[in-house]
Amino acid sequence: MSRFLHKKFKSLIPYDTSEEIESMKGYVRLNTNESPFEPSPKARSYAFQASQGLNFYSDPECSLLAEKISSMFGVKQSEIVFGNGSDEILNFIFAAFCENGAAFPDITYSFYKILADYYGVDYVTIPLRDFRISPEDYNELNERTIFIANPNAPTGIALTLRELEKIITSNRDSLIVIDEAYVDFGAESAVKFVRKYDNVIVIRTFSKSRSLAGARLGWCMTSENIARDMKTIKNTLTPYNINAMTQAAALGALEDEEYTQKNIALIRMTRDNTKTRLREMGFEVLDSSTNFLFARHKTISGEKIFNGLKKYKIIIRRFSNPPELADFNRITIGSTEQMQILLEIMKGIVKNETK
């Protein structure tokens, strides 16, 4: 830490990517919830075509993308905001709308707490009940901005639309942010609430189901007034935040929906098969509506499972905090071949540890 760092940042704990970097070095990476499938042929073709015009600035409004998303999701183009990954969308929200504080589950996407600390936002965390978000716990939060990942991460459990609507209607003076990074893998999208209520933001990403994690693109859908506020923040900080190749790749992905849906179906089938096999080995596996599983063994520590797989260059996501997650690991659903390898090695680990 240098002597020049602003004092308000000296206690920040940043998002840890060290394990993700390590996983680049010859590991089977089942730790970052990426898609095991390459981007669609159209996405790659469109990106290549766009590369020939990189001497020009990209479209700051992402006009072609906005037009496509508008028609696919039934929202106006003026109700769409794009970010360099959905994390940048969250950044805009914390910068613009958390003057009265924030609220989110105690076990959820860690970036909410990181951004709250970065912006000095007062926040409360609400305990899960049996690893589930309970809508009745989200009443009377005093105009705090409420963040709900649906499905939740790292648990993988989704709320129904009825449950989400209870949170919205119980907090009409709060902004409700519904983070749908994993919604395509088995949950219902809350996008219809964008038109029904004026206090809802629904966030989506191209990183998971559309195989574009490396392109860094997220978007949100919300009321025109909220979108206008967010664009003011965006255009103040990063007016050309989405590069031309990313915009083109995303458009190609949206125009190749058959490819996306085929991959989603295969991931869901592989997820369910993996869940069954793990349970047969003595794991408790939470029901998942995502592209990952959250699991702990009944007798073997999460650390032993993690280190046992790591010896074979398979890396999953280890959780040590909070204490109730100490024996859980999060396992991204990879290709069928990758999951077969994982299960065979896991079978050996369980056999050795339970002799």
GROMACS .gro file of C-alpha atoms in nm, residues 10-208:
model
  199
   10LYS     CA    1  -0.710   0.159   0.301
   11SER     CA    2  -0.949  -0.094   0.453
   12LEU     CA    3  -1.096  -0.220   0.125
   13ILE     CA    4  -1.096  -0.595   0.064
   14PRO     CA    5  -1.112  -0.640  -0.315
   15TYR     CA    6  -1.270  -0.923  -0.508
   16ASP     CA    7  -1.018  -1.210  -0.505
   17THR     CA    8  -0.922  -1.330  -0.854
   18SER     CA    9  -0.599  -1.507  -0.753
   19GLU     CA   10  -0.757  -1.851  -0.769
   20GLU     CA   11  -0.909  -1.771  -1.106
   21ILE     CA   12  -0.569  -1.669  -1.244
   22GLU     CA   13  -0.413  -1.988  -1.112
   23SER     CA   14  -0.683  -2.190  -1.286
   24MET     CA   15  -0.558  -2.062  -1.621
   25LYS     CA   16  -0.243  -2.272  -1.588
   26GLY     CA   17  -0.354  -2.609  -1.718
   27TYR     CA   18  -0.642  -2.663  -1.476
   28VAL     CA   19  -0.990  -2.785  -1.555
   29ARG     CA   20  -1.163  -2.469  -1.440
   30LEU     CA   21  -1.487  -2.547  -1.262
   31ASN     CA   22  -1.461  -2.249  -1.028
   32THR     CA   23  -1.579  -1.940  -1.213
   33ASN     CA   24  -1.921  -2.036  -1.357
   34GLU     CA   25  -1.814  -1.981  -1.717
   35SER     CA   26  -1.975  -2.171  -2.001
   36PRO     CA   27  -1.785  -2.477  -2.125
   37PHE     CA   28  -1.896  -2.391  -2.478
   38GLU     CA   29  -1.731  -2.152  -2.721
   39PRO     CA   30  -1.920  -1.841  -2.830
   40SER     CA   31  -2.166  -1.907  -3.109
   41PRO     CA   32  -2.037  -1.903  -3.469
   42LYS     CA   33  -2.234  -1.585  -3.534
   43ALA     CA   34  -2.085  -1.416  -3.229
   44ARG     CA   35  -1.733  -1.494  -3.346
   45SER     CA   36  -1.805  -1.393  -3.705
   46TYR     CA   37  -1.962  -1.061  -3.606
   47ALA     CA   38  -1.674  -0.984  -3.369
   48PHE     CA   39  -1.420  -1.049  -3.645
   49GLN     CA   40  -1.604  -0.818  -3.881
   50ALA     CA   41  -1.613  -0.547  -3.614
   51SER     CA   42  -1.238  -0.580  -3.560
   52GLN     CA   43  -1.181  -0.419  -3.898
   53GLY     CA   44  -1.325  -0.091  -3.773
   54LEU     CA   45  -1.139  -0.057  -3.445
   55ASN     CA   46  -0.986   0.272  -3.558
   56PHE     CA   47  -1.326   0.428  -3.475
   57TYR     CA   48  -1.488   0.472  -3.136
   58SER     CA   49  -1.762   0.226  -3.048
   59ASP     CA   50  -2.129   0.323  -3.040
   60PRO     CA   51  -2.185   0.464  -2.687
   61GLU     CA   52  -2.556   0.375  -2.703
   62CYS     CA   53  -2.504   0.016  -2.828
   63SER     CA   54  -2.792   0.094  -3.063
   64LEU     CA   55  -2.813  -0.236  -3.253
   65LEU     CA   56  -2.796  -0.434  -2.931
   66ALA     CA   57  -3.058  -0.215  -2.766
   67GLU     CA   58  -3.291  -0.266  -3.062
   68LYS     CA   59  -3.248  -0.644  -3.045
   69ILE     CA   60  -3.294  -0.668  -2.668
   70SER     CA   61  -3.597  -0.440  -2.690
   71SER     CA   62  -3.769  -0.680  -2.930
   72MET     CA   63  -3.663  -0.995  -2.742
   73PHE     CA   64  -3.754  -0.883  -2.390
   74GLY     CA   65  -4.046  -0.649  -2.451
   75VAL     CA   66  -3.890  -0.331  -2.313
   76LYS     CA   67  -3.820   0.007  -2.470
   77GLN     CA   68  -3.468   0.089  -2.589
   78SER     CA   69  -3.476   0.386  -2.352
   79GLU     CA   70  -3.521   0.140  -2.062
   80ILE     CA   71  -3.192  -0.044  -2.132
   81VAL     CA   72  -2.847   0.038  -1.992
   82PHE     CA   73  -2.526  -0.148  -2.084
   83GLY     CA   74  -2.222  -0.213  -1.869
   84ASN     CA   75  -1.877  -0.361  -1.902
   85GLY     CA   76  -2.000  -0.681  -1.743
   86SER     CA   77  -2.296  -0.678  -1.506
   87ASP     CA   78  -2.051  -0.573  -1.235
   88GLU     CA   79  -2.030  -0.230  -1.396
   89ILE     CA   80  -2.410  -0.208  -1.389
   90LEU     CA   81  -2.390  -0.276  -1.015
   91ASN     CA   82  -2.121  -0.009  -0.990
   92PHE     CA   83  -2.355   0.247  -1.149
   93ILE     CA   84  -2.635   0.147  -0.910
   94PHE     CA   85  -2.424   0.180  -0.597
   95ALA     CA   86  -2.293   0.514  -0.721
   96ALA     CA   87  -2.638   0.653  -0.801
   97PHE     CA   88  -2.903   0.500  -0.577
   98CYS     CA   89  -2.770   0.394  -0.236
   99GLU     CA   90  -2.779   0.722  -0.047
  100ASN     CA   91  -3.025   0.567   0.199
  101GLY     CA   92  -2.825   0.247   0.236
  102ALA     CA   93  -2.845  -0.103   0.093
  103ALA     CA   94  -2.973  -0.444   0.194
  104PHE     CA   95  -2.888  -0.790   0.064
  105PRO     CA   96  -2.868  -1.149   0.194
  106ASP     CA   97  -2.581  -1.243   0.422
  107ILE     CA   98  -2.490  -1.522   0.180
  108THR     CA   99  -2.500  -1.394  -0.177
  109TYR     CA  100  -2.280  -1.248  -0.451
  110SER     CA  101  -1.980  -1.100  -0.269
  111PHE     CA  102  -1.954  -0.798  -0.500
  112TYR     CA  103  -2.253  -0.629  -0.330
  113LYS     CA  104  -2.057  -0.594  -0.006
  114ILE     CA  105  -1.739  -0.494  -0.189
  115LEU     CA  106  -1.915  -0.210  -0.373
  116ALA     CA  107  -2.096  -0.102  -0.058
  117ASP     CA  108  -1.761  -0.073   0.120
  118TYR     CA  109  -1.607   0.108  -0.177
  119TYR     CA  110  -1.879   0.373  -0.181
  120GLY     CA  111  -1.913   0.392   0.197
  121VAL     CA  112  -2.274   0.275   0.178
  122ASP     CA  113  -2.443   0.176   0.503
  123TYR     CA  114  -2.580  -0.175   0.451
  124VAL     CA  115  -2.760  -0.452   0.635
  125THR     CA  116  -2.736  -0.822   0.559
  126ILE     CA  117  -3.036  -1.047   0.602
  127PRO     CA  118  -2.978  -1.412   0.700
  128LEU     CA  119  -3.094  -1.689   0.474
  129ARG     CA  120  -3.332  -1.948   0.611
  130ASP     CA  121  -3.216  -2.300   0.532
  131PHE     CA  122  -3.007  -2.143   0.254
  132ARG     CA  123  -3.314  -1.970   0.107
  133ILE     CA  124  -3.414  -1.604   0.075
  134SER     CA  125  -3.738  -1.546   0.268
  135PRO     CA  126  -3.947  -1.256   0.131
  136GLU     CA  127  -4.102  -1.188   0.472
  137ASP     CA  128  -3.758  -1.084   0.599
  138TYR     CA  129  -3.749  -0.794   0.351
  139ASN     CA  130  -4.019  -0.570   0.494
  140GLU     CA  131  -3.977  -0.210   0.608
  141LEU     CA  132  -3.615  -0.160   0.508
  142ASN     CA  133  -3.636   0.219   0.531
  143GLU     CA  134  -3.580   0.307   0.166
  144ARG     CA  135  -3.263   0.103   0.139
  145THR     CA  136  -3.178  -0.026  -0.210
  146ILE     CA  137  -3.240  -0.402  -0.200
  147PHE     CA  138  -3.021  -0.642  -0.399
  148ILE     CA  139  -3.156  -0.990  -0.475
  149ALA     CA  140  -2.958  -1.234  -0.687
  150ASN     CA  141  -3.215  -1.468  -0.842
  151PRO     CA  142  -3.115  -1.747  -0.854
  152ASN     CA  143  -2.894  -1.671  -0.557
  153ALA     CA  144  -2.521  -1.732  -0.563
  154PRO     CA  145  -2.352  -1.939  -0.433
  155THR     CA  146  -2.653  -2.142  -0.319
  156GLY     CA  147  -2.815  -2.173  -0.664
  157ILE     CA  148  -3.168  -2.154  -0.522
  158ALA     CA  149  -3.427  -1.936  -0.700
  159LEU     CA  150  -3.727  -1.739  -0.579
  160THR     CA  151  -4.057  -1.761  -0.765
  161LEU     CA  152  -4.202  -1.452  -0.930
  162ARG     CA  153  -4.470  -1.442  -0.662
  163GLU     CA  154  -4.201  -1.430  -0.391
  164LEU     CA  155  -4.011  -1.156  -0.575
  165GLU     CA  156  -4.327  -0.953  -0.615
  166LYS     CA  157  -4.385  -0.970  -0.238
  167ILE     CA  158  -4.047  -0.804  -0.186
  168ILE     CA  159  -4.127  -0.537  -0.447
  169THR     CA  160  -4.473  -0.452  -0.313
  170SER     CA  161  -4.352  -0.449   0.049
  171ASN     CA  162  -4.087  -0.190  -0.036
  172ARG     CA  163  -4.244   0.061  -0.273
  173ASP     CA  164  -4.009   0.333  -0.146
  174SER     CA  165  -3.701   0.120  -0.209
  175LEU     CA  166  -3.528   0.038  -0.534
  176ILE     CA  167  -3.532  -0.340  -0.592
  177VAL     CA  168  -3.237  -0.475  -0.792
  178ILE     CA  169  -3.291  -0.827  -0.925
  179ASP     CA  170  -2.965  -0.976  -1.048
  180GLU     CA  171  -3.046  -1.248  -1.303
  181ALA     CA  172  -2.698  -1.367  -1.398
  182TYR     CA  173  -2.811  -1.731  -1.385
  183VAL     CA  174  -3.180  -1.704  -1.466
  184ASP     CA  175  -3.154  -1.885  -1.802
  185PHE     CA  176  -3.063  -2.213  -1.631
  186GLY     CA  177  -3.396  -2.275  -1.460
  187ALA     CA  178  -3.561  -1.969  -1.302
  188GLU     CA  179  -3.829  -1.724  -1.419
  189SER     CA  180  -3.721  -1.379  -1.530
  190ALA     CA  181  -3.871  -1.082  -1.346
  191VAL     CA  182  -3.845  -0.857  -1.651
  192LYS     CA  183  -4.224  -0.811  -1.661
  193PHE     CA  184  -4.200  -0.620  -1.333
  194VAL     CA  185  -3.998  -0.347  -1.506
  195ARG     CA  186  -4.317  -0.229  -1.679
  196LYS     CA  187  -4.545  -0.299  -1.382
  197TYR     CA  188  -4.346  -0.116  -1.113
  198ASP     CA  189  -4.130   0.196  -1.119
  199ASN     CA  190  -3.882   0.074  -0.853
  200VAL     CA  191  -3.733  -0.233  -1.024
  201ILE     CA  192  -3.403  -0.293  -1.203
  202VAL     CA  193  -3.344  -0.633  -1.367
  203ILE     CA  194  -2.980  -0.712  -1.449
  204ARG     CA  195  -2.870  -0.964  -1.709
  205THR     CA  196  -2.532  -1.079  -1.844
  206PHE     CA  197  -2.380  -1.238  -2.154
  207SER     CA  198  -2.116  -1.415  -1.943
  208LYS     CA  199  -2.300  -1.733  -1.850
   0.00000   0.00000   0.00000
